[in-house]
Short mmCIF file of C-alpha atoms and ligand atoms in Angstrom, two decimals:
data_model
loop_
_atom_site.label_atom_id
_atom_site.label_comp_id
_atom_site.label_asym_id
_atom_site.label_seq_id
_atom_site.Cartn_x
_atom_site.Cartn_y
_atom_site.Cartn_z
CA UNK A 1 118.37 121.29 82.02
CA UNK A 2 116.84 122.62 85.01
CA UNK A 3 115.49 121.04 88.48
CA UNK A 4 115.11 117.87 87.26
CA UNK A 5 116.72 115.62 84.27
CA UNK A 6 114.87 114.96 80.78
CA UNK A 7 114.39 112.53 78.61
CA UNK A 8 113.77 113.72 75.42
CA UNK A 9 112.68 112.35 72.18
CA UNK A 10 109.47 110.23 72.78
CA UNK A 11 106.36 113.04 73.46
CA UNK A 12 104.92 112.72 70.18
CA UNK A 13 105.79 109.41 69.65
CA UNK A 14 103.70 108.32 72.22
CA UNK A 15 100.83 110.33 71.15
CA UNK A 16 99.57 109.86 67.44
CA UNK A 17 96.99 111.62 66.87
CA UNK A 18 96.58 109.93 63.24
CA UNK A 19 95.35 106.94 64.65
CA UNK A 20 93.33 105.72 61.77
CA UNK A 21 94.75 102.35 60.57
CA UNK A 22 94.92 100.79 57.16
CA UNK A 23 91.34 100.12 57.81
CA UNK A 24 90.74 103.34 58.22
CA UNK A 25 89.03 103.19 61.75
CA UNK A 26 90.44 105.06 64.78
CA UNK A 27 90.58 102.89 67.76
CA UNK A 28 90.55 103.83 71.68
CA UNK A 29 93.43 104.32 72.83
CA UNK A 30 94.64 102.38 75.94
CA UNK A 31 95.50 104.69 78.99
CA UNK A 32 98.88 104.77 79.82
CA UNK A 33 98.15 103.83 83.70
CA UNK A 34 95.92 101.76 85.85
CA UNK A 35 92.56 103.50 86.15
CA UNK A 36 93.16 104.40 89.48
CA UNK A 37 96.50 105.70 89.23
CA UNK A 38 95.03 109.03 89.56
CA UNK A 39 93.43 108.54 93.22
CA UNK A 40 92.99 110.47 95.04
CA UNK A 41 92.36 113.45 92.62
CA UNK A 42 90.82 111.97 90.05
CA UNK A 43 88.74 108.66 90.76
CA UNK A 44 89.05 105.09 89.56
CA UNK A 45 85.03 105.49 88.70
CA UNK A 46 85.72 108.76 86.84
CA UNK A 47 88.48 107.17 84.68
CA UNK A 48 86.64 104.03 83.62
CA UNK A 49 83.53 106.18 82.37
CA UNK A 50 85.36 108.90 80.74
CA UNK A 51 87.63 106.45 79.10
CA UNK A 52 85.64 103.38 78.84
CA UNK A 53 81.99 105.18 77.99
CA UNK A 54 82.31 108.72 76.87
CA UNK A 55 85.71 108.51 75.26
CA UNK A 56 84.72 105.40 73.32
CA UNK A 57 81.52 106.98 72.19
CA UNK A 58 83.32 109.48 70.56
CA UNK A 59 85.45 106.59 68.59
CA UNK A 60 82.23 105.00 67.37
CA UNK A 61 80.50 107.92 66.20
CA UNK A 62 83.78 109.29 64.21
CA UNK A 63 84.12 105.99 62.57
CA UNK A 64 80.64 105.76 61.43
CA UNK A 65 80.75 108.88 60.24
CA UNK A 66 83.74 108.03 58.24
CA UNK A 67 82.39 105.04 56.69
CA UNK A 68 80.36 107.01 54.42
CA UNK A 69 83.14 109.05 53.21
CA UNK A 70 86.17 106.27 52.55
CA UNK A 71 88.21 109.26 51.10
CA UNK A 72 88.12 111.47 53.77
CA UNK A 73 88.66 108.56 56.16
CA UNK A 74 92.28 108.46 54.67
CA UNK A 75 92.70 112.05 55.92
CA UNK A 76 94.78 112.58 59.18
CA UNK A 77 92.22 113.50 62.07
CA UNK A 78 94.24 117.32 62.64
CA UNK A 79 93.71 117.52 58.78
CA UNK A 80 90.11 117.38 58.83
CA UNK A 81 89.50 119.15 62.51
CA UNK A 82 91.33 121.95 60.44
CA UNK A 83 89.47 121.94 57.78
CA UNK A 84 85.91 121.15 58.76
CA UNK A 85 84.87 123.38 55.95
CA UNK A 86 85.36 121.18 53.14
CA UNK A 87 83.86 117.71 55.23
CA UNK A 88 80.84 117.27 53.43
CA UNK A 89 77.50 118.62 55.80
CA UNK A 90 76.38 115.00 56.12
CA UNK A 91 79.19 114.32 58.67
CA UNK A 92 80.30 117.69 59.29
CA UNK A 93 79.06 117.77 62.72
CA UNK A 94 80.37 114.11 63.33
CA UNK A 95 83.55 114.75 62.06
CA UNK A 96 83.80 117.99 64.88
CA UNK A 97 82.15 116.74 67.61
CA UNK A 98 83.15 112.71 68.05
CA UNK A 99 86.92 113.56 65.70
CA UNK A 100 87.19 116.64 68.13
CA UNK A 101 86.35 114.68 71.12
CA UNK A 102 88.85 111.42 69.95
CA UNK A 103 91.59 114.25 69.28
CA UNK A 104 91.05 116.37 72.57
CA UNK A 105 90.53 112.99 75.09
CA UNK A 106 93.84 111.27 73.22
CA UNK A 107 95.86 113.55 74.24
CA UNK A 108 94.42 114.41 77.76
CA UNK A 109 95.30 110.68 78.91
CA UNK A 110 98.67 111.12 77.77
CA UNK A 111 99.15 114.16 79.83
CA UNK A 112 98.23 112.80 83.09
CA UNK A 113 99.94 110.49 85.83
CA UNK A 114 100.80 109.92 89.29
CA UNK A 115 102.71 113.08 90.40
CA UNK A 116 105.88 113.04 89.75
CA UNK A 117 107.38 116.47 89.77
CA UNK A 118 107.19 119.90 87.98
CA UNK A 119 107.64 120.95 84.49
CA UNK A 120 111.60 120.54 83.53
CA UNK A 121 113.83 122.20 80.53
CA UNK A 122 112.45 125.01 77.99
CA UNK A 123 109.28 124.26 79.82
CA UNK A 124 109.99 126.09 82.90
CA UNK A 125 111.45 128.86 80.91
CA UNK A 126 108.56 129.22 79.35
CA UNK A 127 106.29 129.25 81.90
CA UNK A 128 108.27 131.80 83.81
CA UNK A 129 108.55 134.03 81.00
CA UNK A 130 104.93 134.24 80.08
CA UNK A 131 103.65 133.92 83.21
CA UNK A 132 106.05 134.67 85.85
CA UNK A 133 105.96 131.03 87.73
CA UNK A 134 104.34 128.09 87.93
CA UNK A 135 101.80 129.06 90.46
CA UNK A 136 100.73 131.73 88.32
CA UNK A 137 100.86 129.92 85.60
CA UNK A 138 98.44 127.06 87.55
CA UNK A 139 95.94 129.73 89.11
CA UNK A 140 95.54 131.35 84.76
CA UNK A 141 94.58 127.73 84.16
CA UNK A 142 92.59 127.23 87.42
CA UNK A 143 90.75 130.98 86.19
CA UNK A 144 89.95 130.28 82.63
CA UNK A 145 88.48 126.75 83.12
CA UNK A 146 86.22 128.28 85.88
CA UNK A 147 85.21 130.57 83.04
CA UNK A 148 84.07 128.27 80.29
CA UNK A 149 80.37 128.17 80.51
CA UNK A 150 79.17 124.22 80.26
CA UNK A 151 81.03 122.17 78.21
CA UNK A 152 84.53 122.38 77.30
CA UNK A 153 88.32 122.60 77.47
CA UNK A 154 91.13 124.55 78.50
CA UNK A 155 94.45 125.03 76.47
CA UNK A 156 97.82 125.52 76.80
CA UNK A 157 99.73 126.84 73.54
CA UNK A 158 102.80 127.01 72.64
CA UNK A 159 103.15 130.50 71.92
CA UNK A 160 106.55 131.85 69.55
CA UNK A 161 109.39 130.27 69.97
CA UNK A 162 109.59 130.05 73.95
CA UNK A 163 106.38 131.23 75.29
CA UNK A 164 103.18 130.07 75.44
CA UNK A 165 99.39 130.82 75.68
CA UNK A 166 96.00 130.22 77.41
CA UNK A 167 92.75 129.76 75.45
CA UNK A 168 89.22 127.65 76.25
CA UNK A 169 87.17 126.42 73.91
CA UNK A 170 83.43 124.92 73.88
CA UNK A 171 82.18 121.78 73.59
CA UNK A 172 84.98 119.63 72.08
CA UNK A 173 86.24 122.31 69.90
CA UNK A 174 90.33 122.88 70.12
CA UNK A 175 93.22 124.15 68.69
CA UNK A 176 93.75 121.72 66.53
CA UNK A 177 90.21 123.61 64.55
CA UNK A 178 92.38 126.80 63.65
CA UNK A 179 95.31 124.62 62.74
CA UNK A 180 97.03 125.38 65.84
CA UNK A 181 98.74 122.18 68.05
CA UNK A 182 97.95 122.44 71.98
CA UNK A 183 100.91 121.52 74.01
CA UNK A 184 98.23 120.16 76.13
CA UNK A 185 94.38 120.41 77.89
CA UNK A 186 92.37 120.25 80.73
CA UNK A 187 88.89 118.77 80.20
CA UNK A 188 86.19 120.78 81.98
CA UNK A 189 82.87 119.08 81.09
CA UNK A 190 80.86 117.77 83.69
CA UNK A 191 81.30 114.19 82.89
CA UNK A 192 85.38 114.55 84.03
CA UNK A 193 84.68 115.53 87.47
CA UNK A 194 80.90 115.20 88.95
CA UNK A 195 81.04 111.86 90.56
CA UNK A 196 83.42 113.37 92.81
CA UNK A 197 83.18 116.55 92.31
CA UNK A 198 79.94 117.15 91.73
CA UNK A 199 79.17 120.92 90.48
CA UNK A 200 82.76 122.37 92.52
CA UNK A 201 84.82 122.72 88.80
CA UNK A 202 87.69 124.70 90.24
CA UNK A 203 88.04 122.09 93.06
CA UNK A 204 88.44 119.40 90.21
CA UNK A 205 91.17 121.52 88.25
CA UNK A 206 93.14 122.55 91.42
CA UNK A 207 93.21 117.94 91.34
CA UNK A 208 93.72 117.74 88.04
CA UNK A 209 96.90 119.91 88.34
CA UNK A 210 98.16 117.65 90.72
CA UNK A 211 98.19 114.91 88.18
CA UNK A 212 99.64 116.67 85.10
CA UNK A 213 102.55 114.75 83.39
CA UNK A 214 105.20 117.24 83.59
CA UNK A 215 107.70 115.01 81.71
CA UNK A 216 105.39 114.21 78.65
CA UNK A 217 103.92 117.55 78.64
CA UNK A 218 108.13 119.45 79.16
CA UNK A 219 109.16 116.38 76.42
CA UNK A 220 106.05 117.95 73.96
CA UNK A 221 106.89 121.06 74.15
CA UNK A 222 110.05 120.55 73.18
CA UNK A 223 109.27 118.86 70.37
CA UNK A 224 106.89 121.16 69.36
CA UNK A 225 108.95 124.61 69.86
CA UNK A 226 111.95 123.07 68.29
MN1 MN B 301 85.77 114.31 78.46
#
């Protein structure tokens, strides 16, 4: 352990991304913090849209997509972002738009917070090794959400057994599409930042940095480079 103690053990736990119940319905997840836990770098108005509005669109539209294929609804979400190819056309784009968007936004609430500190364990290892140090690490993130054009996200991989990697992706594509898991993402559509924000992106992810969950995010990747 370095800087800073861990606690280990409950990073996935906390996030399950298989959210669809014995009904077969995926429901919006509650945020793990008041909606204004995040002021000043991400507003209370912000939150309750995103969350409340856009997030929960993207829940509606996945489930009524999947209750015209009762089958597939069975299907872990990662399962059929994976393997879009063999969701039937009729709720193809459904299934990778609003079950992309569910996925992506699930996980983004879970890895913010108030600030709290710095990445901690194999984490900052990691990041040194593939990126020399966490502000370099911060300013590749800052860089490649600046350059995805419109709508989309920005990932962080893990990458071998102790590294890890950058990528973007548009719309609310991910990861999770090539069968890879993101240790975690930074939305960069419009709709997370331009109330405050307005069109300045890379002021919005230089916030957004300031309100990463280290601890969930070092406790992740963990559990997902063991
Ligand atoms: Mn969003």
């Amino acid at each position: 352990m370095t800087r800073r103690n861990l606690i280990v053990g409950s990073a996935l736990a906390a996030f399950q991304l298989n959210a669809q119940n014995a009904a077969s319905t995926v429901t919006l997840p509650k945020l793990p913090y008041a909606l204004d836990a995040l002021e000043p770098f991400i507003d209370a108005r912000t939150m309750e849209i995103h969350h409340g509005k856009h997030h929960q669109t993207y829940v509606d539209n996945l489930n009524k997509a999947l209750a015209t294929q009762p089958e597939l609804a069975k299907q872990p979400l990662d399962q059929l972002l994976k393997n879009l190819s063999s969701v039937p056309d009729s709720i193809r784009a459904a299934v990778r738009n609003s079950g992309g968007g569910h996925a992506n936004h699930s996980l983004f609430w879970q890895t913010l917070g108030k600030p709290k500190g710095g990445p901690v364990g194999k984490l900052v290892k990691a990041i040194d090794k593939s990126f020399g140090n966490q502000a370099a690490f911060e300013d590749k993130l800052r860089v490649s959400g600046l350059s995805v054009f419109a709508s989309g996200w920005v990932w962080v991989l893990p990458s071998g057994s102790d590294g890890l990697s950058i990528e973007t992706s548009p719309n609310q594509d991910s990861p999770w599409n090539a069968g890879k898991t993101p240790l975690f993402g930074l939305d960069v559509w419009e709709h997370a930042y331009y109330l405050k924000y307005q069109n300045r992106r890379a002021d919005y992810l230089a916030a957004a940095l300031k309100v990463v969950n280290w601890d969930f995010v070092s406790a992740r990747y963990e559990d997902l480079s063991k």
